[in-house]
Structures are given as C-alpha cells and as structure tokens.
PDB file of C-alpha atoms in Angstrom:
ATOM      1  CA  UNK X   1     -25.476 -28.333 -21.359  1.00  0.00           C
ATOM      2  CA  UNK X   2     -22.517 -26.690 -23.031  1.00  0.00           C
ATOM      3  CA  UNK X   3     -18.967 -27.855 -22.506  1.00  0.00           C
ATOM      4  CA  UNK X   4     -16.445 -25.499 -20.985  1.00  0.00           C
ATOM      5  CA  UNK X   5     -12.911 -26.908 -20.820  1.00  0.00           C
ATOM      6  CA  UNK X   6     -11.692 -24.373 -18.260  1.00  0.00           C
ATOM      7  CA  UNK X   7     -14.476 -25.437 -15.901  1.00  0.00           C
ATOM      8  CA  UNK X   8     -13.696 -29.114 -16.497  1.00  0.00           C
ATOM      9  CA  UNK X   9     -10.026 -28.577 -15.677  1.00  0.00           C
ATOM     10  CA  UNK X  10     -10.684 -26.880 -12.349  1.00  0.00           C
ATOM     11  CA  UNK X  11     -12.457 -27.730  -9.112  1.00  0.00           C
ATOM     12  CA  UNK X  12     -13.401 -25.464  -6.207  1.00  0.00           C
ATOM     13  CA  UNK X  13     -14.228 -26.384  -2.602  1.00  0.00           C
ATOM     14  CA  UNK X  14     -14.861 -24.280   0.484  1.00  0.00           C
ATOM     15  CA  UNK X  15     -14.058 -25.063   4.091  1.00  0.00           C
ATOM     16  CA  UNK X  16     -14.731 -23.222   7.306  1.00  0.00           C
ATOM     17  CA  UNK X  17     -11.801 -22.733   9.673  1.00  0.00           C
ATOM     18  CA  UNK X  18     -12.870 -22.100  13.259  1.00  0.00           C
ATOM     19  CA  UNK X  19      -9.440 -22.006  14.919  1.00  0.00           C
ATOM     20  CA  UNK X  20      -5.721 -22.679  14.479  1.00  0.00           C
ATOM     21  CA  UNK X  21      -6.216 -26.430  14.956  1.00  0.00           C
ATOM     22  CA  UNK X  22      -8.536 -26.463  11.928  1.00  0.00           C
ATOM     23  CA  UNK X  23      -5.991 -24.483   9.923  1.00  0.00           C
ATOM     24  CA  UNK X  24      -3.198 -26.908  10.843  1.00  0.00           C
ATOM     25  CA  UNK X  25      -5.419 -29.852   9.900  1.00  0.00           C
ATOM     26  CA  UNK X  26      -6.094 -28.375   6.440  1.00  0.00           C
ATOM     27  CA  UNK X  27      -2.385 -27.520   5.983  1.00  0.00           C
ATOM     28  CA  UNK X  28      -1.360 -31.049   6.927  1.00  0.00           C
ATOM     29  CA  UNK X  29      -3.841 -32.562   4.477  1.00  0.00           C
ATOM     30  CA  UNK X  30      -2.631 -30.202   1.742  1.00  0.00           C
ATOM     31  CA  UNK X  31       1.028 -31.038   2.391  1.00  0.00           C
ATOM     32  CA  UNK X  32       0.163 -34.676   1.765  1.00  0.00           C
ATOM     33  CA  UNK X  33      -1.451 -33.887  -1.582  1.00  0.00           C
ATOM     34  CA  UNK X  34       0.757 -31.298  -3.278  1.00  0.00           C
ATOM     35  CA  UNK X  35       2.662 -32.438  -6.367  1.00  0.00           C
ATOM     36  CA  UNK X  36       6.482 -32.549  -6.512  1.00  0.00           C
ATOM     37  CA  UNK X  37       6.559 -28.992  -7.841  1.00  0.00           C
ATOM     38  CA  UNK X  38       3.629 -26.843  -6.780  1.00  0.00           C
ATOM     39  CA  UNK X  39       2.392 -23.288  -7.013  1.00  0.00           C
ATOM     40  CA  UNK X  40      -0.151 -22.137  -4.444  1.00  0.00           C
ATOM     41  CA  UNK X  41      -1.541 -18.609  -4.548  1.00  0.00           C
ATOM     42  CA  UNK X  42      -2.948 -17.023  -1.390  1.00  0.00           C
ATOM     43  CA  UNK X  43      -5.425 -14.154  -1.527  1.00  0.00           C
ATOM     44  CA  UNK X  44      -7.140 -12.279   1.250  1.00  0.00           C
ATOM     45  CA  UNK X  45      -7.116  -8.968   3.036  1.00  0.00           C
ATOM     46  CA  UNK X  46      -4.323  -7.981   5.396  1.00  0.00           C
ATOM     47  CA  UNK X  47      -4.533 -10.173   8.490  1.00  0.00           C
ATOM     48  CA  UNK X  48      -6.673 -12.847   6.821  1.00  0.00           C
ATOM     49  CA  UNK X  49      -4.206 -15.629   7.652  1.00  0.00           C
ATOM     50  CA  UNK X  50      -2.059 -16.090   4.540  1.00  0.00           C
ATOM     51  CA  UNK X  51       1.288 -16.147   6.354  1.00  0.00           C
ATOM     52  CA  UNK X  52      -0.223 -18.111   9.238  1.00  0.00           C
ATOM     53  CA  UNK X  53      -1.243 -20.751   6.691  1.00  0.00           C
ATOM     54  CA  UNK X  54       2.297 -20.920   5.265  1.00  0.00           C
ATOM     55  CA  UNK X  55       3.568 -21.378   8.846  1.00  0.00           C
ATOM     56  CA  UNK X  56       1.118 -24.292   9.223  1.00  0.00           C
ATOM     57  CA  UNK X  57       2.358 -25.838   5.952  1.00  0.00           C
ATOM     58  CA  UNK X  58       5.943 -25.461   7.179  1.00  0.00           C
ATOM     59  CA  UNK X  59       5.078 -27.177  10.461  1.00  0.00           C
ATOM     60  CA  UNK X  60       3.422 -30.019   8.518  1.00  0.00           C
ATOM     61  CA  UNK X  61       6.690 -30.718   6.664  1.00  0.00           C
ATOM     62  CA  UNK X  62       9.045 -30.329   9.655  1.00  0.00           C
ATOM     63  CA  UNK X  63      10.246 -26.810   8.842  1.00  0.00           C
ATOM     64  CA  UNK X  64      10.350 -24.658  11.962  1.00  0.00           C
ATOM     65  CA  UNK X  65       7.308 -22.365  11.634  1.00  0.00           C
ATOM     66  CA  UNK X  66       9.036 -19.754  13.821  1.00  0.00           C
ATOM     67  CA  UNK X  67      11.360 -19.092  10.861  1.00  0.00           C
ATOM     68  CA  UNK X  68       8.404 -18.331   8.570  1.00  0.00           C
ATOM     69  CA  UNK X  69       7.568 -14.648   8.648  1.00  0.00           C
ATOM     70  CA  UNK X  70       5.785 -12.379   6.238  1.00  0.00           C
ATOM     71  CA  UNK X  71       8.202 -11.632   3.387  1.00  0.00           C
ATOM     72  CA  UNK X  72       6.617  -8.229   2.704  1.00  0.00           C
ATOM     73  CA  UNK X  73       9.918  -6.329   2.756  1.00  0.00           C
ATOM     74  CA  UNK X  74      12.267  -8.874   1.196  1.00  0.00           C
ATOM     75  CA  UNK X  75       9.478 -10.225  -1.083  1.00  0.00           C
ATOM     76  CA  UNK X  76      10.754 -13.821  -1.155  1.00  0.00           C
ATOM     77  CA  UNK X  77      12.037 -16.114   1.569  1.00  0.00           C
ATOM     78  CA  UNK X  78      13.231 -19.658   1.048  1.00  0.00           C
ATOM     79  CA  UNK X  79      12.966 -22.392   3.645  1.00  0.00           C
ATOM     80  CA  UNK X  80      14.592 -25.756   3.030  1.00  0.00           C
ATOM     81  CA  UNK X  81      14.118 -29.056   4.740  1.00  0.00           C
ATOM     82  CA  UNK X  82      17.076 -31.278   3.826  1.00  0.00           C
ATOM     83  CA  UNK X  83      15.496 -34.135   5.802  1.00  0.00           C
ATOM     84  CA  UNK X  84      12.392 -33.951   3.592  1.00  0.00           C
ATOM     85  CA  UNK X  85      14.152 -32.801   0.403  1.00  0.00           C
ATOM     86  CA  UNK X  86      11.792 -29.844   0.178  1.00  0.00           C
ATOM     87  CA  UNK X  87      12.243 -26.197  -0.747  1.00  0.00           C
ATOM     88  CA  UNK X  88       9.383 -24.008   0.442  1.00  0.00           C
ATOM     89  CA  UNK X  89       9.320 -20.630  -1.293  1.00  0.00           C
ATOM     90  CA  UNK X  90       7.217 -17.958   0.416  1.00  0.00           C
ATOM     91  CA  UNK X  91       6.623 -14.856  -1.677  1.00  0.00           C
ATOM     92  CA  UNK X  92       4.683 -11.703  -0.871  1.00  0.00           C
ATOM     93  CA  UNK X  93       3.985  -9.571  -3.934  1.00  0.00           C
ATOM     94  CA  UNK X  94       2.132  -6.797  -2.090  1.00  0.00           C
ATOM     95  CA  UNK X  95       4.765  -4.181  -2.954  1.00  0.00           C
ATOM     96  CA  UNK X  96       5.249  -5.285  -6.584  1.00  0.00           C
ATOM     97  CA  UNK X  97       3.839  -2.838  -9.108  1.00  0.00           C
ATOM     98  CA  UNK X  98       4.633  -4.626 -12.366  1.00  0.00           C
ATOM     99  CA  UNK X  99       5.168  -8.367 -13.042  1.00  0.00           C
ATOM    100  CA  UNK X 100       8.407  -7.424 -14.846  1.00  0.00           C
ATOM    101  CA  UNK X 101       9.840  -6.669 -11.376  1.00  0.00           C
ATOM    102  CA  UNK X 102       9.934 -10.417 -10.683  1.00  0.00           C
ATOM    103  CA  UNK X 103      13.335 -10.661 -12.343  1.00  0.00           C
ATOM    104  CA  UNK X 104      14.775  -8.291  -9.725  1.00  0.00           C
ATOM    105  CA  UNK X 105      13.255 -10.264  -6.837  1.00  0.00           C
ATOM    106  CA  UNK X 106      15.108 -13.494  -7.561  1.00  0.00           C
ATOM    107  CA  UNK X 107      11.860 -15.317  -8.356  1.00  0.00           C
ATOM    108  CA  UNK X 108      13.417 -17.555 -11.026  1.00  0.00           C
ATOM    109  CA  UNK X 109      16.323 -18.690  -8.878  1.00  0.00           C
ATOM    110  CA  UNK X 110      14.066 -19.177  -5.846  1.00  0.00           C
ATOM    111  CA  UNK X 111      12.106 -21.802  -7.765  1.00  0.00           C
ATOM    112  CA  UNK X 112      15.283 -23.604  -8.846  1.00  0.00           C
ATOM    113  CA  UNK X 113      15.422 -26.198  -6.077  1.00  0.00           C
ATOM    114  CA  UNK X 114      18.430 -28.468  -5.552  1.00  0.00           C
ATOM    115  CA  UNK X 115      18.400 -31.691  -7.563  1.00  0.00           C
ATOM    116  CA  UNK X 116      16.019 -34.242  -6.081  1.00  0.00           C
ATOM    117  CA  UNK X 117      14.155 -31.658  -4.004  1.00  0.00           C
ATOM    118  CA  UNK X 118      10.456 -30.907  -4.190  1.00  0.00           C
ATOM    119  CA  UNK X 119       9.677 -27.209  -4.592  1.00  0.00           C
ATOM    120  CA  UNK X 120       6.491 -25.621  -3.326  1.00  0.00           C
ATOM    121  CA  UNK X 121       5.902 -21.918  -3.898  1.00  0.00           C
ATOM    122  CA  UNK X 122       3.299 -20.024  -1.879  1.00  0.00           C
ATOM    123  CA  UNK X 123       2.533 -16.578  -3.297  1.00  0.00           C
ATOM    124  CA  UNK X 124       0.679 -13.919  -1.328  1.00  0.00           C
ATOM    125  CA  UNK X 125      -0.976 -11.122  -3.312  1.00  0.00           C
ATOM    126  CA  UNK X 126      -0.778 -13.060  -6.618  1.00  0.00           C
ATOM    127  CA  UNK X 127      -3.062 -10.564  -8.350  1.00  0.00           C
ATOM    128  CA  UNK X 128      -0.048  -8.202  -8.490  1.00  0.00           C
ATOM    129  CA  UNK X 129       1.792 -10.626 -10.799  1.00  0.00           C
ATOM    130  CA  UNK X 130      -1.159 -12.474 -12.339  1.00  0.00           C
ATOM    131  CA  UNK X 131       0.134 -12.249 -15.910  1.00  0.00           C
ATOM    132  CA  UNK X 132       3.398 -13.947 -14.884  1.00  0.00           C
ATOM    133  CA  UNK X 133       1.768 -16.918 -13.130  1.00  0.00           C
ATOM    134  CA  UNK X 134       0.766 -20.164 -14.810  1.00  0.00           C
ATOM    135  CA  UNK X 135      -2.940 -20.986 -14.967  1.00  0.00           C
ATOM    136  CA  UNK X 136      -2.292 -24.448 -13.516  1.00  0.00           C
ATOM    137  CA  UNK X 137      -2.072 -23.993  -9.763  1.00  0.00           C
ATOM    138  CA  UNK X 138      -3.849 -24.192  -6.461  1.00  0.00           C
ATOM    139  CA  UNK X 139      -5.537 -20.914  -5.507  1.00  0.00           C
ATOM    140  CA  UNK X 140      -6.729 -20.206  -1.987  1.00  0.00           C
ATOM    141  CA  UNK X 141      -8.836 -17.248  -0.959  1.00  0.00           C
ATOM    142  CA  UNK X 142      -9.117 -16.417   2.746  1.00  0.00           C
ATOM    143  CA  UNK X 143     -12.149 -14.556   4.046  1.00  0.00           C
ATOM    144  CA  UNK X 144     -12.342 -13.340   7.636  1.00  0.00           C
ATOM    145  CA  UNK X 145     -15.586 -14.603   9.157  1.00  0.00           C
ATOM    146  CA  UNK X 146     -14.836 -13.918  12.836  1.00  0.00           C
ATOM    147  CA  UNK X 147     -12.051 -13.119  15.283  1.00  0.00           C
ATOM    148  CA  UNK X 148     -10.319 -16.471  14.720  1.00  0.00           C
ATOM    149  CA  UNK X 149     -12.495 -18.007  12.016  1.00  0.00           C
ATOM    150  CA  UNK X 150     -11.917 -17.971   8.282  1.00  0.00           C
ATOM    151  CA  UNK X 151     -13.510 -19.305   5.128  1.00  0.00           C
ATOM    152  CA  UNK X 152     -11.049 -20.870   2.710  1.00  0.00           C
ATOM    153  CA  UNK X 153     -12.075 -21.198  -0.918  1.00  0.00           C
ATOM    154  CA  UNK X 154      -9.672 -23.615  -2.582  1.00  0.00           C
ATOM    155  CA  UNK X 155      -9.527 -23.907  -6.363  1.00  0.00           C
ATOM    156  CA  UNK X 156      -7.369 -26.410  -8.208  1.00  0.00           C
ATOM    157  CA  UNK X 157      -6.733 -25.706 -11.883  1.00  0.00           C
ATOM    158  CA  UNK X 158      -4.982 -28.214 -14.127  1.00  0.00           C
ATOM    159  CA  UNK X 159      -4.400 -31.951 -13.949  1.00  0.00           C
ATOM    160  CA  UNK X 160      -1.977 -31.783 -10.995  1.00  0.00           C
ATOM    161  CA  UNK X 161      -4.304 -29.650  -8.888  1.00  0.00           C
ATOM    162  CA  UNK X 162      -7.977 -30.217  -9.712  1.00  0.00           C
ATOM    163  CA  UNK X 163      -8.453 -33.153  -7.307  1.00  0.00           C
ATOM    164  CA  UNK X 164      -6.676 -31.464  -4.374  1.00  0.00           C
ATOM    165  CA  UNK X 165      -9.529 -29.228  -3.094  1.00  0.00           C
ATOM    166  CA  UNK X 166     -11.866 -32.190  -2.531  1.00  0.00           C
ATOM    167  CA  UNK X 167      -9.100 -34.280  -0.932  1.00  0.00           C
ATOM    168  CA  UNK X 168      -8.249 -31.465   1.482  1.00  0.00           C
ATOM    169  CA  UNK X 169     -11.808 -30.659   2.510  1.00  0.00           C
ATOM    170  CA  UNK X 170     -13.403 -34.131   2.436  1.00  0.00           C
ATOM    171  CA  UNK X 171     -12.901 -34.920   6.115  1.00  0.00           C
ATOM    172  CA  UNK X 172     -12.885 -31.387   7.393  1.00  0.00           C
TER     173      UNK X 172
END
C-alpha cells in the first residue's frame, strides 16, 4: 500500500439528515468540536440547506438564528456573541467572480476577531474563491435527498480538523 500524506491528513464521514432536529443535533455537536479559529466551507445547490445549517450553528452558540440570513447580496455578515466570546462570520461567495475580489468584501477584517474571541468562518460557495482558501479546514457538502432530508459529507483536512467528522457523526 502506498503512502499518501494528503489522505492521511484528512478524514471524511457522511451522515443522513432526515429533518431539522437532525440538522440541529449535528450543528450542536460540531459547535462543541470546532477549534478556536475555524474555517468551514459549505457546498451544495441552491436550497440545499447551507444557510439553514449556519442558523443551526448560531443557535447552538446562543446567537439568535433569526439574525442569520443568506449574505448573498452583502457577501459577508458578522454575528458576535459577547457572552460566548465568539465571532461567527457567514460568507456567501456566489456572486464573486475572482478571488482577488475578497479584498473589496472586507474578508480580512471580518476574520479579525476581538482579542480573546474565537472566530469561526462559514463560507458558502467556496469553489468561487478556492485558490484563496487554506487547505486546512472543515468542508461540508450538502446533497438534497428528499423534501426535508439531506446527506452531509463532512471532510476534515489538517490536524485541527481531521478528527471532527467522526466526532460529529459518531452518535448520529
């Protein structure tokens, strides 16, 4: 068997989501596993549940999910939870044509959380800015499998992420 370091540094798991309760369960488990600073990419067709998942993450960390909306037009929204010392960055790169446009979006300053804060960035449509993203991250692909059901394929790449997929899906 040949050795492949990129395979060794990543781990992929799949879980079936039947309803919103399942999605909230997965989001809650993920919120308990993310490192201090995290990048999570979200892929899937329109309506696959990317923003709904970010709402579930927000709810899991006591950020009002009603304030989380798709940032398609403003590209980046920032939600902060002073009580939890957390900055949640929600970015939607659907309208970005070139990764060089990130400078104009405020991407760099969005990730500059206040001192002592954790910073988690969730990026929808990451393929639009793939060359600007680090390889080490958590990647989630949403596939529509029914009216309210989804398949989530979760891949952790890098030391801070490779154990997360199994921890999230182990009891699901």
